[in-house]
Amino acid sequence: MSDAAQTPQTRCGFVAVIGAPNAGKSTFVNALVGSKVSIVSPKVQTTRMPVRGVAMRGQAQIIFVDTPGIFQPRRRLDRAMVKSAWAGAGDADAVLLIVDAADLVAKPKGAAARDTDAIVESLKKAEHGKLPKISLVLNKIDELPRAELLPLVQSFSETGVFDQVFMISALKSDGIDEVADWSAAHLPISAWLYPEDQAADIPSRLLASEITREKLYFRLHDELPYATTVETEAWTAKKDGSVKIDQIIYVERAGQKGIVLGKGGQTVKAIGESARREMETIFGHRVHLFLFVKVREGWAENREHYRDIGLEYPEE
Ligand code: GDP
Ligand code: MG
């Protein structure tokens, strides 16, 4: 008997979690990953997509990643993201589209409905076999009577573009195991990319950057390109158990600095407030967050950088 036959087969891969702001993406991933956070780095660098979290499912290691910009492909970098995501050029092995089902039922012609329809349409047109499998995850079902939900599930199933339609409440951890099992089943046979004992973690600094970037994007995505990045510069543990976190928000042009700062610094203050609250919840201790805004020119128009983050440079 060979070694391979004796060791249990492991799987590992990337599952893109997409959906409009507020759909429940973070809640869903956090529910599967747990809140344990510590410093860790992957064994190999294989993706430049932001990692949301890493979950273990039996012998499978699921790396949840972001493919942001999928909803508003207006700007150059965003278009590259969309192209990349839908062309399967990204590293994702499977895709989860998270939708706020309560919102969908309450506002059938609202933003959630439009986004979902747009994705269904683009999937219908997509070249068969080129895309990773995608499942629709109807979230927040705790806010909906079942009678309202079932017609929704049926209409989405009938589009034929989704591998599965799941109904979950990320908040109550209802139905999430089925989604994790589906995700695990679509991963390739592979060694784990994250060390086993740290599989539930991603680096605190990275996570802190990610939290701020998300708040920034949530608030300003109409005005700022996705190229805006956040880096955690310093992480200082204080004697009283709190942590001082210094972060730099990098924008591409001087004009964007003003957008991030807002009138009298109000925008960056509000972003910092909500980021700090989320960090305190996740890290489990008090956080003093200091945000600085700096201009890093030429970032989004630089070909090298596109290659660095695994995207094609959009020529049009
Ligand atoms: P994201 O922007 O997609 O990452 O969404 P979040 O995970 O930050 O969730 C947005 C809001 O929806 C938060 O207030 C969550 O508590 C809430 N939420 C997420 N999942 C559920 C759910 O299953 N049920 C209900 N009622 N609220 C949820
Ligand atoms: Mg989120």
Tab-separated table of C-alpha atoms in Angstrom, residues 82-252:
chain	number	residue	atom	x	y	z
A	82	VAL	CA	-15.593	41.462	-12.338
A	83	LYS	CA	-13.922	40.078	-15.412
A	84	SER	CA	-11.562	38.135	-13.264
A	85	ALA	CA	-14.258	36.824	-10.978
A	86	TRP	CA	-16.592	35.736	-13.735
A	87	ALA	CA	-13.922	34.438	-16.028
A	88	GLY	CA	-12.854	32.098	-13.288
A	89	ALA	CA	-9.413	33.678	-13.686
A	90	GLY	CA	-9.531	34.309	-9.977
A	91	ASP	CA	-8.494	31.484	-7.738
A	92	ALA	CA	-11.962	30.576	-6.563
A	93	ASP	CA	-12.992	26.937	-6.781
A	94	ALA	CA	-16.588	27.768	-5.952
A	95	VAL	CA	-18.658	30.863	-5.375
A	96	LEU	CA	-21.275	31.688	-2.777
A	97	LEU	CA	-23.634	34.529	-3.566
A	98	ILE	CA	-25.066	35.742	-0.283
A	99	VAL	CA	-28.335	37.625	-0.530
A	100	ASP	CA	-30.435	39.305	2.116
A	101	ALA	CA	-33.650	37.352	1.545
A	102	ALA	CA	-35.662	39.534	3.902
A	103	ASP	CA	-34.674	42.579	1.890
A	104	LEU	CA	-35.450	40.786	-1.343
A	105	VAL	CA	-38.988	39.980	-0.205
A	106	ALA	CA	-39.598	43.410	1.298
A	107	LYS	CA	-38.262	45.254	-1.770
A	108	PRO	CA	-38.691	43.091	-4.884
A	109	LYS	CA	-37.394	45.940	-7.047
A	110	GLY	CA	-34.727	47.135	-4.634
A	111	ALA	CA	-30.956	47.000	-4.818
A	112	ALA	CA	-30.639	43.399	-3.615
A	113	ALA	CA	-33.104	42.234	-6.264
A	114	ARG	CA	-31.359	44.199	-9.018
A	115	ASP	CA	-27.922	42.894	-8.043
A	116	THR	CA	-29.125	39.320	-7.915
A	117	ASP	CA	-30.900	39.646	-11.272
A	118	ALA	CA	-27.777	41.148	-12.829
A	119	ILE	CA	-25.724	38.217	-11.630
A	120	VAL	CA	-28.292	35.693	-12.830
A	121	GLU	CA	-28.260	37.381	-16.245
A	122	SER	CA	-24.473	37.435	-16.486
A	123	LEU	CA	-24.348	33.782	-15.470
A	124	LYS	CA	-26.893	32.870	-18.129
A	125	LYS	CA	-24.680	34.480	-20.748
A	126	ALA	CA	-21.458	33.051	-19.409
A	127	GLU	CA	-19.594	30.437	-21.331
A	128	HIS	CA	-20.467	27.064	-19.971
A	129	GLY	CA	-17.712	25.255	-18.161
A	130	LYS	CA	-15.558	28.314	-17.652
A	131	LEU	CA	-17.043	29.431	-14.373
A	132	PRO	CA	-16.650	27.949	-10.950
A	133	LYS	CA	-19.843	26.462	-9.515
A	134	ILE	CA	-21.990	29.044	-7.813
A	135	SER	CA	-24.621	28.594	-5.132
A	136	LEU	CA	-27.157	31.097	-3.956
A	137	VAL	CA	-27.362	31.581	-0.213
A	138	LEU	CA	-30.572	33.224	0.920
A	139	ASN	CA	-29.681	34.719	4.273
A	140	LYS	CA	-31.701	36.208	7.157
A	141	ILE	CA	-34.466	33.649	6.877
A	142	ASP	CA	-35.107	34.199	10.591
A	143	GLU	CA	-36.810	37.414	9.501
A	144	LEU	CA	-39.116	35.738	7.008
A	145	PRO	CA	-42.144	33.489	7.210
A	146	ARG	CA	-41.539	30.239	5.353
A	147	ALA	CA	-44.450	30.870	3.020
A	148	GLU	CA	-42.655	33.901	1.624
A	149	LEU	CA	-39.391	32.084	1.222
A	150	LEU	CA	-40.369	29.035	-0.767
A	151	PRO	CA	-41.549	30.850	-3.922
A	152	LEU	CA	-38.267	32.743	-3.845
A	153	VAL	CA	-36.254	29.538	-3.666
A	154	GLN	CA	-38.291	28.059	-6.491
A	155	SER	CA	-37.842	31.036	-8.801
A	156	PHE	CA	-34.094	31.049	-8.272
A	157	SER	CA	-33.835	27.300	-8.736
A	158	GLU	CA	-35.686	27.645	-12.038
A	159	THR	CA	-33.064	30.012	-13.453
A	160	GLY	CA	-30.812	26.997	-13.748
A	161	VAL	CA	-27.682	28.978	-13.021
A	162	PHE	CA	-27.194	27.994	-9.399
A	163	ASP	CA	-25.824	24.656	-8.353
A	164	GLN	CA	-27.819	24.892	-5.115
A	165	VAL	CA	-30.088	27.359	-3.373
A	166	PHE	CA	-29.517	27.418	0.377
A	167	MET	CA	-31.636	29.042	3.057
A	168	ILE	CA	-29.728	30.175	6.109
A	169	SER	CA	-29.672	32.453	9.078
A	170	ALA	CA	-26.019	33.372	9.491
A	171	LEU	CA	-26.894	35.191	12.684
A	172	LYS	CA	-28.360	32.050	14.283
A	173	SER	CA	-25.959	29.660	12.546
A	174	ASP	CA	-28.947	27.974	10.933
A	175	GLY	CA	-28.283	26.023	7.755
A	176	ILE	CA	-24.632	27.027	7.535
A	177	ASP	CA	-23.317	23.472	7.850
A	178	GLU	CA	-24.927	22.506	4.553
A	179	VAL	CA	-23.248	25.444	2.840
A	180	ALA	CA	-19.901	24.457	4.357
A	181	ASP	CA	-20.354	20.874	3.150
A	182	TRP	CA	-21.173	22.045	-0.359
A	183	SER	CA	-18.129	24.320	-0.323
A	184	ALA	CA	-15.845	21.551	0.916
A	185	ALA	CA	-17.103	19.187	-1.767
A	186	HIS	CA	-16.009	21.602	-4.504
A	187	LEU	CA	-12.426	21.968	-3.358
A	188	PRO	CA	-9.643	20.183	-5.177
A	189	ILE	CA	-7.653	17.449	-3.525
A	190	SER	CA	-4.688	19.331	-2.133
A	191	ALA	CA	-2.519	19.826	0.908
A	192	TRP	CA	-3.732	22.475	3.334
A	193	LEU	CA	-2.350	25.937	2.667
A	194	TYR	CA	-2.690	27.075	6.262
A	195	PRO	CA	-0.988	25.248	9.107
A	196	GLU	CA	-3.419	22.813	10.669
A	197	ASP	CA	-3.246	24.134	14.226
A	198	GLN	CA	-3.942	27.669	13.073
A	199	ALA	CA	-6.508	26.883	10.449
A	200	ALA	CA	-9.214	28.987	12.034
A	201	ASP	CA	-7.081	32.080	12.119
A	202	ILE	CA	-5.877	34.807	9.850
A	203	PRO	CA	-3.386	37.401	10.948
A	204	SER	CA	-4.827	39.954	13.312
A	205	ARG	CA	-3.174	42.783	11.462
A	206	LEU	CA	-4.524	41.614	8.159
A	207	LEU	CA	-7.934	41.177	9.659
A	208	ALA	CA	-7.793	44.633	11.207
A	209	SER	CA	-6.884	46.089	7.800
A	210	GLU	CA	-9.680	44.149	6.222
A	211	ILE	CA	-12.223	45.449	8.713
A	212	THR	CA	-11.290	49.065	8.047
A	213	ARG	CA	-11.159	48.527	4.302
A	214	GLU	CA	-14.632	47.051	4.431
A	215	LYS	CA	-16.053	50.016	6.366
A	216	LEU	CA	-14.345	52.368	3.964
A	217	TYR	CA	-15.677	50.514	0.969
A	218	PHE	CA	-19.149	50.251	2.428
A	219	ARG	CA	-19.296	53.987	2.987
A	220	LEU	CA	-17.472	55.294	-0.035
A	221	HIS	CA	-17.664	52.682	-2.791
A	222	ASP	CA	-19.499	55.093	-5.069
A	223	GLU	CA	-16.731	57.630	-4.759
A	224	LEU	CA	-13.560	55.626	-4.346
A	225	PRO	CA	-12.046	52.976	-6.572
A	226	TYR	CA	-11.392	49.612	-5.043
A	227	ALA	CA	-7.686	50.417	-5.270
A	228	THR	CA	-7.918	52.130	-1.923
A	229	THR	CA	-5.986	49.959	0.507
A	230	VAL	CA	-5.517	49.835	4.236
A	231	GLU	CA	-2.329	48.767	5.972
A	232	THR	CA	-1.834	48.171	9.650
A	233	GLU	CA	1.356	50.021	10.530
A	234	ALA	CA	1.624	49.422	14.232
A	235	TRP	CA	0.031	47.122	16.782
A	236	THR	CA	0.848	47.973	20.373
A	237	ALA	CA	-0.466	45.965	23.292
A	238	LYS	CA	-1.091	48.172	26.356
A	239	LYS	CA	-0.733	47.198	30.010
A	240	ASP	CA	-4.469	47.581	30.589
A	241	GLY	CA	-5.173	44.846	28.012
A	242	SER	CA	-6.181	47.214	25.247
A	243	VAL	CA	-4.424	47.524	21.906
A	244	LYS	CA	-3.401	50.625	19.980
A	245	ILE	CA	-3.699	50.071	16.248
A	246	ASP	CA	-2.281	52.527	13.698
A	247	GLN	CA	-3.461	52.138	10.157
A	248	ILE	CA	-2.790	53.974	6.928
A	249	ILE	CA	-5.477	54.350	4.300
A	250	TYR	CA	-3.760	54.639	0.924
A	251	VAL	CA	-5.629	56.510	-1.785
A	252	GLU	CA	-4.513	57.037	-5.364
